[in-house]
mmCIF file with all atom_site columns, C-alpha atoms in Angstrom:
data_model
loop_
_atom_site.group_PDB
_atom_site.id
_atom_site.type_symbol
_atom_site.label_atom_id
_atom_site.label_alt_id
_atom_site.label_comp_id
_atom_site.label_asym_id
_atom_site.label_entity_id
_atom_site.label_seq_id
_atom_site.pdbx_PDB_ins_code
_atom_site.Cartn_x
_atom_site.Cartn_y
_atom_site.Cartn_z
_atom_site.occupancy
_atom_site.B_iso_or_equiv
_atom_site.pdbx_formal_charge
_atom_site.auth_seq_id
_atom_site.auth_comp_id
_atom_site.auth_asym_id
_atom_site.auth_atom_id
_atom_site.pdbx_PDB_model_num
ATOM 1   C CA . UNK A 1 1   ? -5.529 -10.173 -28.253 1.00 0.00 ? 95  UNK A CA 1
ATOM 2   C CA . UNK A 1 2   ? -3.364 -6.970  -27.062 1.00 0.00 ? 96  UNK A CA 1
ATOM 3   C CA . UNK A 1 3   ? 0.421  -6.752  -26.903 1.00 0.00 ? 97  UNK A CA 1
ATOM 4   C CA . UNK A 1 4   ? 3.263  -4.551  -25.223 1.00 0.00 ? 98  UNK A CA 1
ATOM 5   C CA . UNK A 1 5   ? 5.887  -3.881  -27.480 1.00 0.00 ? 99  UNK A CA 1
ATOM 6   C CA . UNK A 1 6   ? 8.455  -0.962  -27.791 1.00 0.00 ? 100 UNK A CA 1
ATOM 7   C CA . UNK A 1 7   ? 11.684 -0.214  -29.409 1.00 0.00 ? 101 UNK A CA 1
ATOM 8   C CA . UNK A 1 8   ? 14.434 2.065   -28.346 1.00 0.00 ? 102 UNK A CA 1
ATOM 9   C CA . UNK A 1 9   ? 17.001 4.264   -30.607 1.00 0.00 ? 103 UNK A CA 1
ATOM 10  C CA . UNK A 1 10  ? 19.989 5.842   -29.922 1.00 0.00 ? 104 UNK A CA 1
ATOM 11  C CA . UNK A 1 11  ? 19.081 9.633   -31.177 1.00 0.00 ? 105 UNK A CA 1
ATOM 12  C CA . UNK A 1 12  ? 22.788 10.275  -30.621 1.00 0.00 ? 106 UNK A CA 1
ATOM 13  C CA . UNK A 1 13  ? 24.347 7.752   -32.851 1.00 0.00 ? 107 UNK A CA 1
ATOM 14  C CA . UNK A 1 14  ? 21.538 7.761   -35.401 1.00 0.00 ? 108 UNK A CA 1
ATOM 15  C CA . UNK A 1 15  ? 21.098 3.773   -34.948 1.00 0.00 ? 109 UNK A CA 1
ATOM 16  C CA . UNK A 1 16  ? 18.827 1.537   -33.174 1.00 0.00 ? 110 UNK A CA 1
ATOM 17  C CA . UNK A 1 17  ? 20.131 1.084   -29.547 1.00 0.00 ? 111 UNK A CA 1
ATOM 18  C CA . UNK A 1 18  ? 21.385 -2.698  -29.732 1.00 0.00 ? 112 UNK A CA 1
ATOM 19  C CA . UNK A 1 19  ? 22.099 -4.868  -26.272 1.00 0.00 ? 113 UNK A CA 1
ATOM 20  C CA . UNK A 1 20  ? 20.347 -1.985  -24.013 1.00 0.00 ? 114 UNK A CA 1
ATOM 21  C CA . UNK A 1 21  ? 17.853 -3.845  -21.150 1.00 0.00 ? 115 UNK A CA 1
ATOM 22  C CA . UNK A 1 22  ? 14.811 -3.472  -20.256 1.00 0.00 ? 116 UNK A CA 1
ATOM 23  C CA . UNK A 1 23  ? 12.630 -4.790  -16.510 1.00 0.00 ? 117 UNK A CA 1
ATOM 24  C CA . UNK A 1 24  ? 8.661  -4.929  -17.324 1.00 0.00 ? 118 UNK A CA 1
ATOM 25  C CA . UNK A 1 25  ? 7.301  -4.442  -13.660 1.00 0.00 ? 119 UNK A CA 1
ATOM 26  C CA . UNK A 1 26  ? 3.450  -4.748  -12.718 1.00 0.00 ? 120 UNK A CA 1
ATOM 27  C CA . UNK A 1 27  ? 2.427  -1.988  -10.334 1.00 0.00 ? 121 UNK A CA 1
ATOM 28  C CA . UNK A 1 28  ? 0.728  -2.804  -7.377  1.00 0.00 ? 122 UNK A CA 1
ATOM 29  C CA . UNK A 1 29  ? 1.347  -3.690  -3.810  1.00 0.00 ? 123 UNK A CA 1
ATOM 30  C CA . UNK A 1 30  ? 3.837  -5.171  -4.200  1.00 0.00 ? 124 UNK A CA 1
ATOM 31  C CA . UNK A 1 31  ? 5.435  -4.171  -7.230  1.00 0.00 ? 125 UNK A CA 1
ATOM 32  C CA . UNK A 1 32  ? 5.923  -7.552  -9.327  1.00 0.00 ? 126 UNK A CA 1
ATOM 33  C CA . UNK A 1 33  ? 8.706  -8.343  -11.799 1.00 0.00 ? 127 UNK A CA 1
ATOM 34  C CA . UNK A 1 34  ? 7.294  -9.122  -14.894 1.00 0.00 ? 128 UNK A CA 1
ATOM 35  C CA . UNK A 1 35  ? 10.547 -10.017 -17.196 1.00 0.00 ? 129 UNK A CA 1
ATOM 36  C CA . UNK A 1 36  ? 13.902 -8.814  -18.044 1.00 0.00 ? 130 UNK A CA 1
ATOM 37  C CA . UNK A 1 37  ? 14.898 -8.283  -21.624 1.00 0.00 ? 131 UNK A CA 1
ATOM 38  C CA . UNK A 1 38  ? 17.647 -7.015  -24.154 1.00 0.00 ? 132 UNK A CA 1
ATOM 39  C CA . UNK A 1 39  ? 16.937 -5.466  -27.706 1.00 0.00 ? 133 UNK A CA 1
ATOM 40  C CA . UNK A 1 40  ? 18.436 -6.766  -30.364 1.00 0.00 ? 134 UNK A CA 1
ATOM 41  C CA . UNK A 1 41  ? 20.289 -5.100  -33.559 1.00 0.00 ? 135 UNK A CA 1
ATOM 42  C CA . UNK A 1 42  ? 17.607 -3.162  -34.873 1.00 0.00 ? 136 UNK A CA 1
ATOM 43  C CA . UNK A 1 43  ? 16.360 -1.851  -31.332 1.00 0.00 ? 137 UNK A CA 1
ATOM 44  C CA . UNK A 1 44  ? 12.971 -3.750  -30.604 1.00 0.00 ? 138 UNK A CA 1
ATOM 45  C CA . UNK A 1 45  ? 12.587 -7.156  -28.326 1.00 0.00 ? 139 UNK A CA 1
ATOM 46  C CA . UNK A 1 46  ? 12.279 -9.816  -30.320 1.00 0.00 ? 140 UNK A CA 1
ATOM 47  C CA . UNK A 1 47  ? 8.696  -10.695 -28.906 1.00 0.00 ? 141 UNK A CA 1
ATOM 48  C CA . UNK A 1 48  ? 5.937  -8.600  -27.116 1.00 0.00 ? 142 UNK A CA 1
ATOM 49  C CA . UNK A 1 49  ? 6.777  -7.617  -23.443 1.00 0.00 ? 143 UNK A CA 1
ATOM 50  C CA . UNK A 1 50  ? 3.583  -8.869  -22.812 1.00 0.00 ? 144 UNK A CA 1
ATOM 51  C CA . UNK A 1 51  ? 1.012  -10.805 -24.152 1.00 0.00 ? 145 UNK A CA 1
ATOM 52  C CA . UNK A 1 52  ? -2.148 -13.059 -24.181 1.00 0.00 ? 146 UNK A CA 1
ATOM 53  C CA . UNK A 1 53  ? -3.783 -13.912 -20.929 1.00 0.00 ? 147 UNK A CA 1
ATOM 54  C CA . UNK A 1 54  ? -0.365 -11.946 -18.941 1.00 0.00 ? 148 UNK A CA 1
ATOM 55  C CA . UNK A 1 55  ? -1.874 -8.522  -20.781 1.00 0.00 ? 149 UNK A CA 1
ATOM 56  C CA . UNK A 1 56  ? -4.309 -7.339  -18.353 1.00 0.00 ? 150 UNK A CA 1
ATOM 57  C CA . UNK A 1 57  ? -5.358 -4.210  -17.319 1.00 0.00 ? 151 UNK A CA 1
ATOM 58  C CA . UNK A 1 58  ? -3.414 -2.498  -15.231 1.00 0.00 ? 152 UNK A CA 1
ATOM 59  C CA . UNK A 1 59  ? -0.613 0.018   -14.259 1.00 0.00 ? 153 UNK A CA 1
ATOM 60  C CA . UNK A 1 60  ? 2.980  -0.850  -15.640 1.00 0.00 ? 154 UNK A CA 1
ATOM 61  C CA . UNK A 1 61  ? 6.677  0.275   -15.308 1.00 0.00 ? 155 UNK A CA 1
ATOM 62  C CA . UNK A 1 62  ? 9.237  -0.443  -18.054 1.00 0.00 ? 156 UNK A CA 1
ATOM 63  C CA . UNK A 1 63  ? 12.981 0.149   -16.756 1.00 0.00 ? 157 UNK A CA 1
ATOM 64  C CA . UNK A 1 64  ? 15.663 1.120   -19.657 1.00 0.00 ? 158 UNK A CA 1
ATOM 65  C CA . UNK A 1 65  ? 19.045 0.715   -18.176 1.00 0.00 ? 159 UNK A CA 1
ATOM 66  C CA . UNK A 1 66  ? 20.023 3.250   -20.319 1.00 0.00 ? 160 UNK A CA 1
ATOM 67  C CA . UNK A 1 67  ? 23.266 4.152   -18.467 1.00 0.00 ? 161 UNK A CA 1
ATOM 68  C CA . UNK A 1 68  ? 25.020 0.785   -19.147 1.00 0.00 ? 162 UNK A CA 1
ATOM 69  C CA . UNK A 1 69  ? 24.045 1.148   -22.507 1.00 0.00 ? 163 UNK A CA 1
ATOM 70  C CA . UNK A 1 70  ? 25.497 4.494   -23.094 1.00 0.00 ? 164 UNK A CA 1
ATOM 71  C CA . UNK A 1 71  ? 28.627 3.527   -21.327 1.00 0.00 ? 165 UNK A CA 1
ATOM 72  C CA . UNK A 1 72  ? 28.842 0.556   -23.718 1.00 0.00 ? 166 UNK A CA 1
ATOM 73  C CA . UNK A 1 73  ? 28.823 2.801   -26.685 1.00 0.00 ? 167 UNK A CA 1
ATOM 74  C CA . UNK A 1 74  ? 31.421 4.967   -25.204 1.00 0.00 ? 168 UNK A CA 1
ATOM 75  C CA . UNK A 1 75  ? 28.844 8.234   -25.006 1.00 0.00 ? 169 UNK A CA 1
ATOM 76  C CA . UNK A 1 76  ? 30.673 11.243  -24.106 1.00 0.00 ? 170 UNK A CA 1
ATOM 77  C CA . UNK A 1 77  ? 29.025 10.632  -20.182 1.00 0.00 ? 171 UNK A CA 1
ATOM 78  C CA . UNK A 1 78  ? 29.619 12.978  -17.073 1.00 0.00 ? 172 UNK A CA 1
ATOM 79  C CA . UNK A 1 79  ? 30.706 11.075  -13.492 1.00 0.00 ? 173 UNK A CA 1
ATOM 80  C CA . UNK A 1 80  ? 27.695 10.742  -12.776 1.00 0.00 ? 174 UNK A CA 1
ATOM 81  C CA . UNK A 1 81  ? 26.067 9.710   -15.952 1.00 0.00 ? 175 UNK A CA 1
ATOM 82  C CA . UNK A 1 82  ? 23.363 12.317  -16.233 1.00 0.00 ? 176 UNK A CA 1
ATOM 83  C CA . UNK A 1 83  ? 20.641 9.686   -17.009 1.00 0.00 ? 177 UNK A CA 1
ATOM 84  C CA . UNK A 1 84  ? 20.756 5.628   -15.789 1.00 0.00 ? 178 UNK A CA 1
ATOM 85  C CA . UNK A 1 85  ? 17.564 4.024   -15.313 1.00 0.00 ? 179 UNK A CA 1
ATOM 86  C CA . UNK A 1 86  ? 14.678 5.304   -16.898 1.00 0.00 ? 180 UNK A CA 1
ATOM 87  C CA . UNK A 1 87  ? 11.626 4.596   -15.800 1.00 0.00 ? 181 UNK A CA 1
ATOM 88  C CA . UNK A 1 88  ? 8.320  4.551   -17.601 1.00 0.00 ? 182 UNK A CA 1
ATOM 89  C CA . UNK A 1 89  ? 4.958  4.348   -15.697 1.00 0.00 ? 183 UNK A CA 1
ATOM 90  C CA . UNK A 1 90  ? 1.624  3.867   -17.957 1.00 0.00 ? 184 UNK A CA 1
ATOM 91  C CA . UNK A 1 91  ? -1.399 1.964   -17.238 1.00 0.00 ? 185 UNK A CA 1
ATOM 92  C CA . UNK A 1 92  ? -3.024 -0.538  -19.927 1.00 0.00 ? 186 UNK A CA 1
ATOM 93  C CA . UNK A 1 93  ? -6.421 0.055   -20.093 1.00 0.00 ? 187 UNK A CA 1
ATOM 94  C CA . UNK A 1 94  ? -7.415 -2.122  -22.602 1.00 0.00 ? 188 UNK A CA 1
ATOM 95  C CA . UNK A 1 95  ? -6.554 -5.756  -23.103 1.00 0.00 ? 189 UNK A CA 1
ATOM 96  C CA . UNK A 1 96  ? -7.348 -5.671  -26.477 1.00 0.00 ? 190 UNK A CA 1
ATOM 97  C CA . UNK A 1 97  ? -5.418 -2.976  -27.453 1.00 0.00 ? 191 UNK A CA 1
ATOM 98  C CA . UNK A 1 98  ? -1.641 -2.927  -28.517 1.00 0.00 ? 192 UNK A CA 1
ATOM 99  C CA . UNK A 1 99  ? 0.766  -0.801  -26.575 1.00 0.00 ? 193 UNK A CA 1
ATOM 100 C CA . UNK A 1 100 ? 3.583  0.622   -27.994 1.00 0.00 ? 194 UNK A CA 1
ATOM 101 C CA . UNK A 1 101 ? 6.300  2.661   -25.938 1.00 0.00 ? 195 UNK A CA 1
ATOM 102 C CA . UNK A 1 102 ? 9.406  3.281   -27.805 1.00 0.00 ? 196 UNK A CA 1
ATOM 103 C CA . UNK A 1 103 ? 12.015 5.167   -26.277 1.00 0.00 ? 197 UNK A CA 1
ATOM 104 C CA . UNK A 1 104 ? 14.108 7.873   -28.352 1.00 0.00 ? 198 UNK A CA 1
ATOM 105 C CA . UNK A 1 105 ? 17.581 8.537   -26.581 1.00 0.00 ? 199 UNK A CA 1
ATOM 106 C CA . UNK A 1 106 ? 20.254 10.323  -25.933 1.00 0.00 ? 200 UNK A CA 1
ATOM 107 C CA . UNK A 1 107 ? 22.904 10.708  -22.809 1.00 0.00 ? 201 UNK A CA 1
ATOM 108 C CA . UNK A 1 108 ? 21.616 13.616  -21.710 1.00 0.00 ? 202 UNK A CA 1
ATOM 109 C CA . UNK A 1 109 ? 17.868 13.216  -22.907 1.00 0.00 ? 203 UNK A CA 1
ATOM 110 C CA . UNK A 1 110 ? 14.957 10.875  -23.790 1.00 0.00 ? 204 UNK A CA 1
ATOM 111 C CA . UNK A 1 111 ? 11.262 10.963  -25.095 1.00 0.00 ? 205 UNK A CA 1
ATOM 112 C CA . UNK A 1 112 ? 8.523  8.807   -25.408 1.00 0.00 ? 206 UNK A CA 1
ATOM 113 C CA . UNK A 1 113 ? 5.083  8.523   -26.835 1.00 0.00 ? 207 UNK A CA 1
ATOM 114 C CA . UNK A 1 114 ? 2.273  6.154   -26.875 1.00 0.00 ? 208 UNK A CA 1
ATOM 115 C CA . UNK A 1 115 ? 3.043  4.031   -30.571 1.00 0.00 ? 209 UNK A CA 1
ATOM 116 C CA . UNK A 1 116 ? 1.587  2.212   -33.078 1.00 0.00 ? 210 UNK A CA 1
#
């Protein structure tokens, strides 16, 4: 069976980014909240996003409220914060498959990729 998973770290401080949350929204009309979840000391959700008969194809959003985070950690931040939510839209096109999305950040940048 396929899984969602990711992992976020703070590129910044050179550690995994501990306590930062994460929405997983389905896509569609309308948009439908999947779960809400926080990442624990070493960066990654203790269990998959998604999983079993829940991972279906599909288009997906994952928010990373990456501005409370950074504030958290005391990151040198403009008022403003330059970044706060980040969203990530990707579509899951097969069940099977796992899905990795980690999330490399900083508090004035972020990347992503497609993991394993």
């Amino acid at each position: 069976m396929g899984r969602l998973t990711t992992h976020v770290l703070d590129t910044q401080a050179g550690k995994p980014a501990a306590g930062l949350t994460i929405e997983l929204w389905r896509l569609g009309h309308p948009d439908t909240h999947v779960r809400t979840v926080r990442t624990n000391a070493d960066g990654r959700v203790d269990t998959p996003l998604l999983e079993g008969a829940a991972f279906t194809a599909g288009h997906y959003e994952l928010r990373f409220h990456a501005g409370d985070y950074l504030k958290a950690q005391r990151a040198p931040l403009t008022d403003p914060a330059f970044l706060d939510i980040i969203p990530i839209r990707f579509g899951i096109a097969d069940p099977a498959a796992h899905y990795h999305l980690p999330l490399l950040l900083s508090a004035h940048g972020y990347s992503t990729y497609r993991g394993s």
